[in-house]
Coordinates of C-alpha atoms in Angstrom, one line a residue:
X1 CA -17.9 9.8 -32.4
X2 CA -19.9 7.7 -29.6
X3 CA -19.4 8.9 -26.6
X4 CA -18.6 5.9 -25.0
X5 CA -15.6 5.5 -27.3
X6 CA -14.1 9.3 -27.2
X7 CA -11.4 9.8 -24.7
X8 CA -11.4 12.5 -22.9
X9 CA -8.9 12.0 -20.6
X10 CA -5.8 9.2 -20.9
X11 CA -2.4 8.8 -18.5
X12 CA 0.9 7.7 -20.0
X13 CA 1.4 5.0 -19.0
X14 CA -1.9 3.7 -19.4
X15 CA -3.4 3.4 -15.9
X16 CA -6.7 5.3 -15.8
X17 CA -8.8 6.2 -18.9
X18 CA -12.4 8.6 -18.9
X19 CA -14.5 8.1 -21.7
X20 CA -16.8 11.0 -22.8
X21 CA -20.0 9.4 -21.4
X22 CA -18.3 8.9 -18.2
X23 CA -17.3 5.5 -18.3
X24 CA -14.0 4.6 -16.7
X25 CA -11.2 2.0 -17.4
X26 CA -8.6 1.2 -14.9
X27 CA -5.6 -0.7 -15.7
X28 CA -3.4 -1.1 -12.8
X29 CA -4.2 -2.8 -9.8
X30 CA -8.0 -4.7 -10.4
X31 CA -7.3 -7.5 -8.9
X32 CA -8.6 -8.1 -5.4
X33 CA -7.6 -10.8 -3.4
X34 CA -10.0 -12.8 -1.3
X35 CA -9.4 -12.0 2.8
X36 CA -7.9 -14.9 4.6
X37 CA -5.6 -16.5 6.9
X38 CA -2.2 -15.8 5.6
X39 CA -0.1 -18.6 5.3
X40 CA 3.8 -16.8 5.5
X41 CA 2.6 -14.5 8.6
X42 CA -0.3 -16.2 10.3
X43 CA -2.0 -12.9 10.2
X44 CA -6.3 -13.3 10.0
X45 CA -8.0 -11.0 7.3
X46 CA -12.3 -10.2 7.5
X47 CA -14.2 -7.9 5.3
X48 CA -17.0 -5.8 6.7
X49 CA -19.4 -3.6 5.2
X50 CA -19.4 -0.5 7.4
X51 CA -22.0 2.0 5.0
X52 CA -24.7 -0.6 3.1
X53 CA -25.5 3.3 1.5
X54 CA -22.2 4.3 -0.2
X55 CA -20.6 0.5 -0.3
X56 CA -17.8 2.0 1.8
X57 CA -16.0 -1.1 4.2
X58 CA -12.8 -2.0 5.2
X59 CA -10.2 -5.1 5.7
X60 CA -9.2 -6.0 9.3
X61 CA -6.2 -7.9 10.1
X62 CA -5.3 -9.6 13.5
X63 CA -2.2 -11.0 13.9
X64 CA -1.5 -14.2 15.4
X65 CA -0.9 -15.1 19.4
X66 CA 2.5 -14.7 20.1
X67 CA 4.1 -17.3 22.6
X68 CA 3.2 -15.7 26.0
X69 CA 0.2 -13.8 24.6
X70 CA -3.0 -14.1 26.6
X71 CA -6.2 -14.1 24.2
X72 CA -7.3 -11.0 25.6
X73 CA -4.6 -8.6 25.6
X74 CA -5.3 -5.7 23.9
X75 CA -3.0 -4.2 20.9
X76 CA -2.7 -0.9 19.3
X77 CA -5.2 -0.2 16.7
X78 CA -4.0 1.0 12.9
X79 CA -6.4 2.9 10.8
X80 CA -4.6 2.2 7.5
X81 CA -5.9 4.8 3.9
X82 CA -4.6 3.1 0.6
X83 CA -3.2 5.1 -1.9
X84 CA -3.4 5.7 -5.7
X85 CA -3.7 9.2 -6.7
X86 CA -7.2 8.6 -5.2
X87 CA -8.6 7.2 -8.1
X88 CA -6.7 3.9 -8.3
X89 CA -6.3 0.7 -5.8
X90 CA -8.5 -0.6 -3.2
X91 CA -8.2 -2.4 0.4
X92 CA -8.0 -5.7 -1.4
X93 CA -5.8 -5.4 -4.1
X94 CA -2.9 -8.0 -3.1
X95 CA 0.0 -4.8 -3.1
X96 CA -1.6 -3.3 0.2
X97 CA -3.2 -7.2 1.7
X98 CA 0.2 -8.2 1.5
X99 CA 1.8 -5.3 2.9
X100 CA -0.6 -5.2 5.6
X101 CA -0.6 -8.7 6.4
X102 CA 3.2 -7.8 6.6
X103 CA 3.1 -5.0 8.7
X104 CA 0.3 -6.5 10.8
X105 CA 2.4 -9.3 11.9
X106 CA 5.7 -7.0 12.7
X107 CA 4.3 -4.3 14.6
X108 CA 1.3 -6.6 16.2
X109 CA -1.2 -4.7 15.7
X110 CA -4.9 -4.9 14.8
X111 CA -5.0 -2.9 11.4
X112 CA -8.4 -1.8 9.7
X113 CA -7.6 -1.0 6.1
X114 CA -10.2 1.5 4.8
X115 CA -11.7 1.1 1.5
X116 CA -13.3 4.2 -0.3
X117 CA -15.0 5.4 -3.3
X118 CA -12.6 6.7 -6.2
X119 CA -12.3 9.4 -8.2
X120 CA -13.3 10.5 -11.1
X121 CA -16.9 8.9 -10.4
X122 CA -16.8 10.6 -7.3
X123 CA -14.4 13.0 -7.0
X124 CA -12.4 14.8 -3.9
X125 CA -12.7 14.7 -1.2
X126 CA -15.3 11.8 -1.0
X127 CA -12.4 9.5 -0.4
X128 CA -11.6 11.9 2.7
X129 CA -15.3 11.7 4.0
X130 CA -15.5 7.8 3.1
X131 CA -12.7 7.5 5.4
X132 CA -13.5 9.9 8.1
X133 CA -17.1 6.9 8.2
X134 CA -14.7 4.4 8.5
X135 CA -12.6 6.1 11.3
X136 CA -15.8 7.5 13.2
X137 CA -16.9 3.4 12.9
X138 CA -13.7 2.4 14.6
X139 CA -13.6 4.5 17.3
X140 CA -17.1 4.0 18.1
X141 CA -16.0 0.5 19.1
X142 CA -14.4 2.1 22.2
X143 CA -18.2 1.9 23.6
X144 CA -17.8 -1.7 22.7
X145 CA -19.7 -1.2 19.5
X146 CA -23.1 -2.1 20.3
X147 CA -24.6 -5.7 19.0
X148 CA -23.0 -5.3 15.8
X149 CA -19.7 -4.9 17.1
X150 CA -16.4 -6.4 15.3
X151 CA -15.0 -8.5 17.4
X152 CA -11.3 -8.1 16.8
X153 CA -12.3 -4.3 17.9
X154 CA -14.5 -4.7 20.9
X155 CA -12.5 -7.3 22.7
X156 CA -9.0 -6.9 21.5
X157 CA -8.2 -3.2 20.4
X158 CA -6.5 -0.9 22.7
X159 CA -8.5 2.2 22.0
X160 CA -5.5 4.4 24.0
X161 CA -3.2 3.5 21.2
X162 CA -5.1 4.5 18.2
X163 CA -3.0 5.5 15.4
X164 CA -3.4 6.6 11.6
X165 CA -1.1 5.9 8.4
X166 CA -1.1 5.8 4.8
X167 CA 1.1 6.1 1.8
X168 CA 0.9 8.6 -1.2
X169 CA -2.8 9.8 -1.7
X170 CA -3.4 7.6 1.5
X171 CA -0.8 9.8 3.3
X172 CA -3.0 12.8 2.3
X173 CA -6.3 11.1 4.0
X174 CA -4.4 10.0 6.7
X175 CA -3.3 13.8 7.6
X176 CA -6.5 15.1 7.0
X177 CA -8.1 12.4 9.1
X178 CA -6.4 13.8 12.2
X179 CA -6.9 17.0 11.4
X180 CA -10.4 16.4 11.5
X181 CA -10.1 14.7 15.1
X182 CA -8.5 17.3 16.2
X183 CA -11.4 20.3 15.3
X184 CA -14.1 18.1 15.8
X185 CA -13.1 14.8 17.7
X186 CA -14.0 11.2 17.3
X187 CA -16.7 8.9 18.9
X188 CA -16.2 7.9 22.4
X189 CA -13.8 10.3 23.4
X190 CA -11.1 8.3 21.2
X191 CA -8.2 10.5 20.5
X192 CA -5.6 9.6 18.1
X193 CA -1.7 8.7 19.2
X194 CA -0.1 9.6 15.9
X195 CA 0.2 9.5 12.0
X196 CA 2.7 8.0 10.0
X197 CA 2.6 9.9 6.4
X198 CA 4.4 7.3 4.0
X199 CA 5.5 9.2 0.9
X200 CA 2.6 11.7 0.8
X201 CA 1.3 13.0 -1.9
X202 CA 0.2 16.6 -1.3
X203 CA -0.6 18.3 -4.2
X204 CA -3.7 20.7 -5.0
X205 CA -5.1 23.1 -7.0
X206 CA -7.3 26.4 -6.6
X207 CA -10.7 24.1 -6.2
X208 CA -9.6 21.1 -4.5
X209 CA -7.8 22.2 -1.2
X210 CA -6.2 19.0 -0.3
X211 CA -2.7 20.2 0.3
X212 CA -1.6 21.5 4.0
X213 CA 1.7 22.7 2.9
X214 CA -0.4 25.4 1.0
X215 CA 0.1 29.1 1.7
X216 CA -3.5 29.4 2.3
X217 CA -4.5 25.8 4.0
X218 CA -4.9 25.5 7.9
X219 CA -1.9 25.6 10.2
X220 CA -0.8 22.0 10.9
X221 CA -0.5 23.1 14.7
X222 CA -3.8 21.9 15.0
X223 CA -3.2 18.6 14.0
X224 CA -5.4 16.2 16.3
X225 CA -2.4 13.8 17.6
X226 CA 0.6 13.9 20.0
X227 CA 3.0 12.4 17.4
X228 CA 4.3 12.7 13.5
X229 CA 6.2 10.2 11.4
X230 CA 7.1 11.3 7.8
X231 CA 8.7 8.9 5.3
X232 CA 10.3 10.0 1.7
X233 CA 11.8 8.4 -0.6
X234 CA 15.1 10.0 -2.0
X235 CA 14.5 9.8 -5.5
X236 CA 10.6 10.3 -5.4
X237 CA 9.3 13.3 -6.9
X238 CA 7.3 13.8 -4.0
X239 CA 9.8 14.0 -1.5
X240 CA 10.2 18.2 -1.2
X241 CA 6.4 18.2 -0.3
X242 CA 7.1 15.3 2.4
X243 CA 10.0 17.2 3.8
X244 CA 8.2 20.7 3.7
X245 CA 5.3 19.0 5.3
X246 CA 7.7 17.8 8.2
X247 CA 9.2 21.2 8.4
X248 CA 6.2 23.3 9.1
X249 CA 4.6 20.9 11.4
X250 CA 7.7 21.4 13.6
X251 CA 7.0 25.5 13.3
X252 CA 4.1 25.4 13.5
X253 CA 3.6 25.5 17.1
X254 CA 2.4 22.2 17.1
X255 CA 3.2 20.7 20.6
X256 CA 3.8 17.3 19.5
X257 CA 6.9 15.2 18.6
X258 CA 7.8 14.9 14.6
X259 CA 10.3 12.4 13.2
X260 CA 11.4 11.9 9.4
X261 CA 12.7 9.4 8.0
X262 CA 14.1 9.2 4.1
X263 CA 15.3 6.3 2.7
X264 CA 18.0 7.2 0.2
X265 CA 17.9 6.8 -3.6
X266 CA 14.4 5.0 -3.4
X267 CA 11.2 6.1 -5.9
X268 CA 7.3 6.7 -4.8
X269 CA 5.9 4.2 -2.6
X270 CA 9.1 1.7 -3.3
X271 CA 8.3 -0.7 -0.1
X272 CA 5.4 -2.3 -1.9
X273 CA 7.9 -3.5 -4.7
X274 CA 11.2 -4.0 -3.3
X275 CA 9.9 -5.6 0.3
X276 CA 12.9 -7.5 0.6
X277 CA 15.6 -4.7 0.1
X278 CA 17.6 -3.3 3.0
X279 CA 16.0 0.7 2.7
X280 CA 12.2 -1.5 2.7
X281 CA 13.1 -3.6 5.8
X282 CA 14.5 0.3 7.6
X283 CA 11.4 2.0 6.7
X284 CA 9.0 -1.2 8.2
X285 CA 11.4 -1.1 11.0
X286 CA 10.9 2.8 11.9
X287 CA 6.9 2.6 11.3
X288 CA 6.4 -0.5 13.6
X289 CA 8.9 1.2 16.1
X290 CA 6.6 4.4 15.8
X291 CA 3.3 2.2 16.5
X292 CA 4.6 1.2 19.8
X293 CA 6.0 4.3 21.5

């Protein structure tokens, strides 16, 4: 058989397929949606290459002035990790522009929305080191970024209020992210305010150490931030990890402040479907909340 035609591996249902030679299909999620001024929310999207060398960038979103705003008050600053089992998805897919231009407006915030390389072509944890460029780039704008600067960083982020979130695999990088701060620090002296873990996915094996509710993976009391928000979904399959997660961050001698928050009878990463439902609209509620405290 050609090896471009043998399968060698194949999810039900069909969402990623490897092909012997290497070649991989995606099936979910390929779209990408151009960034833009968003009609419903007023919220201003921008792409920017931040590595020319690995292709890794990011979307920003600014919200719109608010009545009473003054063009150069600063607002918090949300480093935002995609998910997808790391190997699916991207910034620009309209699932996450949409739920960022949502969240975005809401909490008014400036939100950078990291884009990095997938798996299998290059596997764990390149995503985690793609991101930690993109959050190393942010920060750096503290120092106001140099010539290149972003704008909507240098002149209207508030580099005090410098927090980290994701959902499912983008939970994982987001943890891991502030882990990292906190052994080895961030540009500028930035220090990050907190996480929000939305329905992470934490799973791992003997070669891929990616879970920290492992036996053997470092204690979560070094986690680089002063403040913890974990969201599960009651019927997600996930949710015992997110809750174990939770648990052992508050033993673990961490001296930070941990909140969870579980939205009854709702699957994996259900917010990006069901926006408009009441347990959507609670979790939004309790993330934007946690972005301003």
């Amino acid at each position: 058989m050609n090896p471009d035609d043998e399968i060698v591996y194949d999810t039900t249902p069909c969402f990623i397929r490897v092909f012997k030679s290497g070649r991989v299909e995606r099936y979910l999620c390929s779209a990408a949606t151009a960034a833009s001024v968003d009609p419903a929310t007023g919220v201003s999207s921008k792409d920017v290459l931040i590595s020319p060398e690995t292709g890794v960038s990011a979307r920003l979103y600014i919200p719109r002035l608010r009545e009473g705003d003054r063009p150069e008050q600063k607002l918090p600053v949300l480093v935002y990790f995609h998910g997808g089992g790391f190997c699916l998805g991207s910034a620009f897919m309209p699932l996450y522009h949409n739920y960022l231009n949502s969240l975005v407006a809401q909490a008014h915030v400036v939100a950078v929305s990291a884009d990095y390389r997938l798996a299998p072509e290059h596997p764990v944890p390149t995503a985690h080191d793609d991101s930690w460029t993109v959050l190393r780039w942010v920060a750096g704008h503290a120092g106001r970024g140099g010539p290149a600067a972003e704008a909507w960083l240098a002149e209207r982020a508030d580099f005090e209020r410098v927090f980290l979130a994701g959902e499912g695999a983008g939970a994982n990088i987001a943890h891991h992210m502030a882990m990292r701060a906190g052994i080895g620090g961030l540009p500028c002296g930035v220090r990050i305010r907190g996480v929000a873990l939305i329905h992470p996915y934490f799973l791992g094996s003997d070669r891929v150490e990616i879970n920290p509710v492992a036996e053997a993976a470092p204690s979560l009391a070094g986690l680089g931030c002063g403040r913890a928000l974990v969201c599960v979904g009651g019927e997600d399959a996930l949710r015992d990890r997110g809750r174990a997660y939770y648990r052992r961050l508050r033993e673990s001698g961490w001296g930070g402040e941990a909140t969870l928050f579980e939205a009854e009878g709702k699957a994996h990463t259900f917010h990006l479907f069901e926006t408009d439902c009441e347990e959507a609209m609670a979790q939004q509620k309790a993330v934007c909340c946690f972005l301003h405290l």
